Coordinates of C-alpha atoms and ligand atoms in Angstrom, one line a residue:
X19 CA 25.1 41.3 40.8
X20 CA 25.5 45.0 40.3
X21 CA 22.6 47.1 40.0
X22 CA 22.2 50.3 37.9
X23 CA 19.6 52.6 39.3
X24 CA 20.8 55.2 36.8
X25 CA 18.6 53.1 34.2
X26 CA 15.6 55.5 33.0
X27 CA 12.5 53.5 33.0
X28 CA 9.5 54.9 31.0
X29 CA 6.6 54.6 33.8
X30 CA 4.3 56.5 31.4
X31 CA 1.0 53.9 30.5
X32 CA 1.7 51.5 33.2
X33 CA -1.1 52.3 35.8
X34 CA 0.9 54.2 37.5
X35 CA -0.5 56.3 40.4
X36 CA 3.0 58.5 40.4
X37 CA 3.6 59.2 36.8
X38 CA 0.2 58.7 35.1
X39 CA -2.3 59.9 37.6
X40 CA -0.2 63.5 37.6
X41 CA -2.5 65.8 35.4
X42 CA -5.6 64.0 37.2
X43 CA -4.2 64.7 41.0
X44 CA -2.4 68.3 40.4
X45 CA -4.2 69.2 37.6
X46 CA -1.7 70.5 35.6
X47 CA 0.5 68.8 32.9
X48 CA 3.8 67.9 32.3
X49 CA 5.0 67.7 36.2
X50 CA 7.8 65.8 37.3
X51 CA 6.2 62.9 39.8
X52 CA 8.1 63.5 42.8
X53 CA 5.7 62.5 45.2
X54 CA 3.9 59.8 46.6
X55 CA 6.4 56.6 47.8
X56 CA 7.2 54.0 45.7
X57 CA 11.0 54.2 43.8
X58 CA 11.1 54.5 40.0
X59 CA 13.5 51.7 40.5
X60 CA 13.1 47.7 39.2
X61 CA 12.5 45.4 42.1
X62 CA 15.5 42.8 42.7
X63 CA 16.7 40.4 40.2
X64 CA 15.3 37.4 43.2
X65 CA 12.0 39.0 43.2
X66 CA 11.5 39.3 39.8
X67 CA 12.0 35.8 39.1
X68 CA 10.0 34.0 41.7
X69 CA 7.2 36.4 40.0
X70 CA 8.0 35.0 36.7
X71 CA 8.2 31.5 38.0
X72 CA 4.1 31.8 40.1
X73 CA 3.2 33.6 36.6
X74 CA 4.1 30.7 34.4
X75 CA 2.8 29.0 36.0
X76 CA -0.3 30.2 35.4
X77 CA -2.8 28.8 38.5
X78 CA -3.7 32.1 40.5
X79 CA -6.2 30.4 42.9
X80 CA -6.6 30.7 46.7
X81 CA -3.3 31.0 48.4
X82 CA -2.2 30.2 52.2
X83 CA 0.6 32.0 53.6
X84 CA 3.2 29.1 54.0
X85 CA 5.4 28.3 56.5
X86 CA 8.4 29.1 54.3
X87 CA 7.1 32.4 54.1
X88 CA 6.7 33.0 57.5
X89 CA 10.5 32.2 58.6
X90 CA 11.6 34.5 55.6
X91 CA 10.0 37.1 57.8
X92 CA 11.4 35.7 60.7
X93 CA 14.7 35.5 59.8
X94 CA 14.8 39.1 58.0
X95 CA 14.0 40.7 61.0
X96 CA 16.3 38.6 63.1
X97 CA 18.8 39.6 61.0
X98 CA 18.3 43.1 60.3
X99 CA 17.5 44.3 63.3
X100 CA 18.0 41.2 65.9
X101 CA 14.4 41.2 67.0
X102 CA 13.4 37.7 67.5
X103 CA 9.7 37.1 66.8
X104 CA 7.4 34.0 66.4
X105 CA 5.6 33.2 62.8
X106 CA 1.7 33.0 65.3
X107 CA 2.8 36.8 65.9
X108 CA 2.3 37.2 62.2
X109 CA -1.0 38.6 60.6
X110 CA -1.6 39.0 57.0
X111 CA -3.2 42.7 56.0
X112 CA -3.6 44.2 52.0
X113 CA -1.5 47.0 53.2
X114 CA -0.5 49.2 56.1
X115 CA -2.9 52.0 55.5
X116 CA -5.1 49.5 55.7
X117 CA -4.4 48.0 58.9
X118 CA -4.0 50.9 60.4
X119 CA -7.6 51.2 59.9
X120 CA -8.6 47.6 61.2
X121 CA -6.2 48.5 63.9
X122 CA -8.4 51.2 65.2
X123 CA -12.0 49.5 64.7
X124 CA -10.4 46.4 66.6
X125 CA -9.1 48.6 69.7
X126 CA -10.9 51.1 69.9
X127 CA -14.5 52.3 70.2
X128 CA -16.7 55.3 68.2
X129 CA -15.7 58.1 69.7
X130 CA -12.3 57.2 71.9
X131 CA -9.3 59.3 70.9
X132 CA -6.5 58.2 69.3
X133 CA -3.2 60.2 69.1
X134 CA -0.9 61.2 66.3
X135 CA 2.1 62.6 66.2
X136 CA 2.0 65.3 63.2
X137 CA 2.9 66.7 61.0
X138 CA 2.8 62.3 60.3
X139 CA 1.9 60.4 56.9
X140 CA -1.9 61.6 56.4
X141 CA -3.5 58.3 56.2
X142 CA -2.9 58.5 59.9
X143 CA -5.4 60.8 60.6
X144 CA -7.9 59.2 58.2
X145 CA -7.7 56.1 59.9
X146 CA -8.9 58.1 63.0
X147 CA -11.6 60.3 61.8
X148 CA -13.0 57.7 59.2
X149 CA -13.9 55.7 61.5
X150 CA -15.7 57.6 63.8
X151 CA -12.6 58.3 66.9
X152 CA -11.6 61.6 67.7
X153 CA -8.2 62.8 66.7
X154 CA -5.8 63.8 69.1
X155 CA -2.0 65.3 68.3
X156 CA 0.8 65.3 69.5
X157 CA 2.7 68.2 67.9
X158 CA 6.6 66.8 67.2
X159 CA 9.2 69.8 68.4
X160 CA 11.0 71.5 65.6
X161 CA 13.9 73.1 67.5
X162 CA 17.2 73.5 65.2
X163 CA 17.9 71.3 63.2
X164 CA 15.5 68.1 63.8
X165 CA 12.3 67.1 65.2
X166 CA 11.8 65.9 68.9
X167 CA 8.9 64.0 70.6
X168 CA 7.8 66.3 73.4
X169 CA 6.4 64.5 75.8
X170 CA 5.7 67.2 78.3
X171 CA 2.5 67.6 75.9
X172 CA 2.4 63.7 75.2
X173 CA 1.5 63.3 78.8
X174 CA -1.2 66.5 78.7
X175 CA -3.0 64.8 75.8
X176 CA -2.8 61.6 77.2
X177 CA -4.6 63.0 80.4
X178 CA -7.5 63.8 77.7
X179 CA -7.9 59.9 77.7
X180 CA -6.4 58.9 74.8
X181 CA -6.5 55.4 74.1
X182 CA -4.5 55.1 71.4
X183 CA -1.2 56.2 69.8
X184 CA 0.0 55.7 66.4
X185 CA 4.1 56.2 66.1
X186 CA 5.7 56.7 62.8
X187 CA 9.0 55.2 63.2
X188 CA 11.2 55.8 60.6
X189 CA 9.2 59.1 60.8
X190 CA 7.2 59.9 57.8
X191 CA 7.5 63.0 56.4
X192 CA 10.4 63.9 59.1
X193 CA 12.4 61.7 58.3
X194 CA 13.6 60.7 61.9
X195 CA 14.9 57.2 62.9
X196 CA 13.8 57.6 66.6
X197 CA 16.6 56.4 69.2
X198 CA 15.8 53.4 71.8
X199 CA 15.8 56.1 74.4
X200 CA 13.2 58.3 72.5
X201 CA 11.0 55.2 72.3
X202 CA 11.3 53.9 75.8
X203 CA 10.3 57.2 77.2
X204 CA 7.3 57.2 74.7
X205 CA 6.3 53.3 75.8
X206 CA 6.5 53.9 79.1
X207 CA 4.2 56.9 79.0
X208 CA 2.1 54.7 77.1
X209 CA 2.2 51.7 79.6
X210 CA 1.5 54.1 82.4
X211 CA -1.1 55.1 80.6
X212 CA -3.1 52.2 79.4
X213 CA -2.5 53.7 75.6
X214 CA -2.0 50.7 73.2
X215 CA 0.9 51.7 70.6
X216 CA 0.5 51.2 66.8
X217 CA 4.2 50.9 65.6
X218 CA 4.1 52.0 61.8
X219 CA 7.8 50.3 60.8
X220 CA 7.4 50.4 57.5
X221 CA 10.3 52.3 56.7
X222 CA 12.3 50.8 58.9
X223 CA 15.2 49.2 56.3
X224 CA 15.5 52.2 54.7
X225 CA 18.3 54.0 57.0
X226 CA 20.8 56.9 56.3
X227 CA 24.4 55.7 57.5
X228 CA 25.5 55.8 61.2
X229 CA 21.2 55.3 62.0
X230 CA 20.0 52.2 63.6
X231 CA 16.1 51.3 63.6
X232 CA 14.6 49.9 67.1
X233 CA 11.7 48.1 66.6
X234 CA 9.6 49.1 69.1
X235 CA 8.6 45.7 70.1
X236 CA 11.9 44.8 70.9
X237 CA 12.8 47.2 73.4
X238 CA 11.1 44.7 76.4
X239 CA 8.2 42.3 77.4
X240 CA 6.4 45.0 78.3
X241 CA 6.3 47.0 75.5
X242 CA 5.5 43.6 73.2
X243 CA 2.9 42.8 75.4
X244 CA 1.6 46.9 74.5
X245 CA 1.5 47.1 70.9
X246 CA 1.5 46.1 67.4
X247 CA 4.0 46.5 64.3
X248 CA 3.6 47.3 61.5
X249 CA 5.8 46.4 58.5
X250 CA 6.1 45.2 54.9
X251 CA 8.1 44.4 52.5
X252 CA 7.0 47.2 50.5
X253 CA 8.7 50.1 50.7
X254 CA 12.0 48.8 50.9
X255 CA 12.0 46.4 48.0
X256 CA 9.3 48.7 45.6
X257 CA 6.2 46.6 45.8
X258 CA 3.6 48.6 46.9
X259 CA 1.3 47.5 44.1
X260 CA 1.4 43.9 45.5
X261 CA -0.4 44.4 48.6
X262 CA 1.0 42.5 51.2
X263 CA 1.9 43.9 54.7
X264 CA 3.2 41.9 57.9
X265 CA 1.5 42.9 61.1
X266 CA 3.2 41.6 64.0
X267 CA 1.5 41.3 67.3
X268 CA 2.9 39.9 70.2
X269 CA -0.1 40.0 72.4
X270 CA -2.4 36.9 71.6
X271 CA -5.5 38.3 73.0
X272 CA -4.4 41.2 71.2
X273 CA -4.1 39.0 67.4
X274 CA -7.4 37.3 67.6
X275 CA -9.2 40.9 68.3
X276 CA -7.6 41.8 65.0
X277 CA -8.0 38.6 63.0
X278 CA -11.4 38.7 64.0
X279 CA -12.0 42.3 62.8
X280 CA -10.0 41.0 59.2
X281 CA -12.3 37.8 59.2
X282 CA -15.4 40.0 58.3
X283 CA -14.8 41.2 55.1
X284 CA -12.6 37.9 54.7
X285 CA -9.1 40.0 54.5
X286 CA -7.0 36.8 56.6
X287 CA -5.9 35.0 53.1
X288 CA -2.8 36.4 51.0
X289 CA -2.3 37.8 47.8
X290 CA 0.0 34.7 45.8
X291 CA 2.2 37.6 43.7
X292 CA 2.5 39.6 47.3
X293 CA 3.8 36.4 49.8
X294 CA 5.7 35.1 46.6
X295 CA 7.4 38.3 46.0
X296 CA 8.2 39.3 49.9
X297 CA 9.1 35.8 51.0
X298 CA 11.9 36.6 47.6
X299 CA 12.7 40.1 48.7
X300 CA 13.4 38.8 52.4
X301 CA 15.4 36.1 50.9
X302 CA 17.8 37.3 48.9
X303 CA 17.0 40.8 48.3
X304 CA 20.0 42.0 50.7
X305 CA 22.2 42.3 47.9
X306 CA 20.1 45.0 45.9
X307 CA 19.2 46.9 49.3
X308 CA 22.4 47.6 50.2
X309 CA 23.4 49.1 46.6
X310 CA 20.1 50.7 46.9
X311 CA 21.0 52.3 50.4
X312 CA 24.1 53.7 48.9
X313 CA 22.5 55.3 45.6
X314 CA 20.1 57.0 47.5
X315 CA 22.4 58.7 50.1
X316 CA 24.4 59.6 47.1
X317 CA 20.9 61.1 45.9
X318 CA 20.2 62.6 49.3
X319 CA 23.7 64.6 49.1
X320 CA 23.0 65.5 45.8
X321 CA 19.8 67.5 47.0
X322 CA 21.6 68.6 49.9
X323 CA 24.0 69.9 48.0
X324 CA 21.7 71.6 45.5
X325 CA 19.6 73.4 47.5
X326 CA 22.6 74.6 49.5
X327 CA 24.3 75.9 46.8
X328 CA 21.2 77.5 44.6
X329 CA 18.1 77.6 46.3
X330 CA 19.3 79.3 49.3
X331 CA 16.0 80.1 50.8
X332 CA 14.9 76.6 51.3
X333 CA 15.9 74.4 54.1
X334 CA 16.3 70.5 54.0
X335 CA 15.5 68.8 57.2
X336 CA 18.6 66.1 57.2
X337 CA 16.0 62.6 57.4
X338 CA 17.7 60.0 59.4
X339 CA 15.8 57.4 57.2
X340 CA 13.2 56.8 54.4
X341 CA 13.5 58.5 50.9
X342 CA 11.3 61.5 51.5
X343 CA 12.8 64.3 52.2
X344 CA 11.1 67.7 54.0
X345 CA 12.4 70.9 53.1
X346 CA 11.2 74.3 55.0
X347 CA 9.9 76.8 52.3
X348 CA 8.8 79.0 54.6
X349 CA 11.0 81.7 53.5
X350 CA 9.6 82.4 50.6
X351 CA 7.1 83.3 52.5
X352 CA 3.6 82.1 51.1
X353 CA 0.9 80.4 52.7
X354 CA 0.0 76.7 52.2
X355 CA -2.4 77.4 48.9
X356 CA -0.1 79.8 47.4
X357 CA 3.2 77.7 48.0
X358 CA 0.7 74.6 46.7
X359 CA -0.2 76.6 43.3
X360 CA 3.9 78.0 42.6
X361 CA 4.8 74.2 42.9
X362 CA 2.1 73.0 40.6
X363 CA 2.4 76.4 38.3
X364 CA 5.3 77.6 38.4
X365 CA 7.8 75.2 39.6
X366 CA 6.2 72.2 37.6
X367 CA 6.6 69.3 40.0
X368 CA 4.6 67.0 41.7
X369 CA 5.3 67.2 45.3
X370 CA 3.5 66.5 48.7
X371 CA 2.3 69.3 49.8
X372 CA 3.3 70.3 53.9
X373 CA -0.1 70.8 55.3
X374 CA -1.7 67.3 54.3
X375 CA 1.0 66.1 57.2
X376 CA -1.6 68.1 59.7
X377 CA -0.5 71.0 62.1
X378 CA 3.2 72.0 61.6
X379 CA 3.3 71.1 58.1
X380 CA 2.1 74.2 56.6
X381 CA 5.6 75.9 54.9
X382 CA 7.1 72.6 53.6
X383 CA 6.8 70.1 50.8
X384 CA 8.1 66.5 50.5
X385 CA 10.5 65.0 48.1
X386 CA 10.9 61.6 47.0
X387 CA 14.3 60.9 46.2
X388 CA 13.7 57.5 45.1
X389 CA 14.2 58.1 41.7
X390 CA 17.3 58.4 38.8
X391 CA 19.8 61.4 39.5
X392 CA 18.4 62.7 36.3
X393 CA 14.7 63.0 37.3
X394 CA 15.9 64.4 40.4
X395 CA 18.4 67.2 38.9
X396 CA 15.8 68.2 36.2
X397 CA 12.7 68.3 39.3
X398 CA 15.2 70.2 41.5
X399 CA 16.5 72.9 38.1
X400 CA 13.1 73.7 37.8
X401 CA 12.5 74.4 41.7
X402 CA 15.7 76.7 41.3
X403 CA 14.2 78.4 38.4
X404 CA 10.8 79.2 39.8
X405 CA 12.1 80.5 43.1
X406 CA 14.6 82.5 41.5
X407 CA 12.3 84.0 39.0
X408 CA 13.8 82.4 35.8
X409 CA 12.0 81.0 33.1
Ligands
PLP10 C1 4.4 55.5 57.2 C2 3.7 54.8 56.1 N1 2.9 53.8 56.3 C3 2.2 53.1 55.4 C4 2.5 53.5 54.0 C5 1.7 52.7 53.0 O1 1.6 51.4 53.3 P1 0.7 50.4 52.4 O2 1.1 50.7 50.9 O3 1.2 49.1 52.8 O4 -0.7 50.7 52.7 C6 3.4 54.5 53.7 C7 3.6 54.9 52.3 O5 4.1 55.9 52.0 C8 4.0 55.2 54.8 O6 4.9 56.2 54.5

């Protein structure tokens, strides 16, 4: 079926953290949300109805994650990105963010250092500090026109005794679909190194044409053996609100350290509206994400475009993948609280501030594109206006 993502859909009163948490977070009314990720777009059509079906039917006790589920999973990432993986690599976590955070209480002790590669998503660095491990980064290169890894300074840090690293790949707020070379080099550091890798994939579907994602597992035995991925059907197909990530480990002795971490506060059962809806997306969601690729590119031009042709002084970092975009304002020359309050003030959107990404971030804001052209052209008319001093 044909999709139409030009469809306005009132978000307003639906517990909404984007729309109607606004005034609360930015305190300041009437912004246009264009921040945190989730798309203002309906889910697939297959989704939708395998919700309606478990609603109906109207039992909503304990769950298992069933075997069908599992080889949904399976085959999607087969067939997406040919990495072959078994359903025992497959661990059930309430979110990302969340694992992330298991992730580091299950490999890691008080006080070892874990390495991030900023400016990176900022629940990164929460999941480090939170819980007690000292934060180490890894400064990405900005050198033309798109970020690098440097590894000179990966290897420095590492000698600090890092025992950890956790890679962004798509790169959130970036926006770079790391090559298989890029990654090797990074894994074998890592290997060398006895540093466990945390792949954060969760963007991985979501790829600007000509890009390719590697999952980082895939690239050999060895790197398998060395790390854990992270993924969900979330992002891609819009259900972040149904809490269900897929963490993928390889490494047995590796998955029972983390099950046993999850079987504490009793996190190892799924949510029924999650599985239901992911083992859908992974299905027969194909259909909508490709028509969903397509309208945001067409979105990501449009932006391009834009700012090209009437905000001259900012720059858009081209993203590789995900729908967040990072644009350099660092010609209009303000420091992070003053660019913070014209955005909020003057500007009147909702964006993610640069500097919560961590060192390198200061100067720029991120976008989220996933939304109509409309909301988009009326958040980016008011950017032009404030930076060019109109009303
Ligand atoms: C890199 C990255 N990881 C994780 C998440 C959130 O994952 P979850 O909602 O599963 O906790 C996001 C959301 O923006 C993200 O960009």
């Amino acid at each position: 079926m044909r999709y139409d993502f030009d469809q306005e859909i009132n978000r307003y009163n639906t517990a909404s953290l984007k729309w109607d948490d606004v005034e609360r977070q930015f305190g300041e009314k009437d912004l246009i949300p264009l921040w945190v990720a989730d798309m203002d777009f309906m889910s697939c059509m297959p989704v939708i109805e395998a919700l309606k079906k478990t609603m109906e039917h109207g039992i909503f006790g304990y769950p298992i994650q069933t075997e069908a589920y599992r080889e949904a999973v399976v085959n999607w990432m087969k067939k997406r990105f040919q990495w072959e993986i078994r359903p025992e690599w497959l661990h059930y976590s309430p979110g990302v963010v969340a694992a992330l955070s298991f992730l580091v209480q299950a490999f890691t002790q008080p006080g070892d250092k874990v390495l991030i590669q900023s400016p990176v998503y900022y629940p990164f660095s929460k999941a480090v500090t939170d819980n007690g491990r000292q934060l180490l980064h890894n400064p990405l290169k900005h050198e033309g026109e798109r970020y690098e890894m440097d590894f000179d300074d990966l290897r420095q840090k590492i000698a600090l005794g890092a025992k950890m690293l956790i890679l962004c790949s798509p790169h959130n707020p970036v926006g770079r679909v790391w090559t298989k070379e890029e990654l090797t080099e990074l894994g074998e550091i890592c290997i060398a190194n006895n540093v466990l890798v945390i792949a954060d994939e969760i963007h991985a579907d979501l790829l600007y044409p000509g890009y390719k994602h590697t999952p980082f597992a895939a690239i050999s035995e060895e790197f398998a053996q060395n790390c854990v991925v992270c993924t969900a059907a979330s992002k891609t197909f819009n259900l972040a609100g149904l809490q269900n990530a897929n963490i993928i480990i390889p490494n047995t002795i590796l998955g029972k350290m983390f099950r046993a971490v999850m079987d504490a506060p009793h996190l190892v059962r799924t949510n029924i509206f999650g599985a239901v809806a992911t083992e859908a997306a992974y299905r027969h969601g194909e259909e909508w994400l490709e028509q969903i690729l397509v309208y945001l590119h067409q979105n990501l031009q449009f932006l391009t475009h834009y700012i090209a042709n009437n905000i001259k002084q900012l720059k858009v970092v081209q993203p590789e993948g995900t729908y967040l975009v990072w644009i350099d304002c660092s010609a209009l020359g303000m420091n992070s609280k003053e660019l913070e309050q014209f955005m909020r003030k003057q500007a009147k959107v909702a964006i993610d501030d640069g500097y919560i990404f961590g060192p390198g971030g200061e100067g720029f804001i991120r976008i989220n594109i996933a939304c109509t052209r409309k909301t988009l052209a009326a958040g980016l008319r008011r950017l032009e206006n404030a930076v060019n001093g109109k009303k």
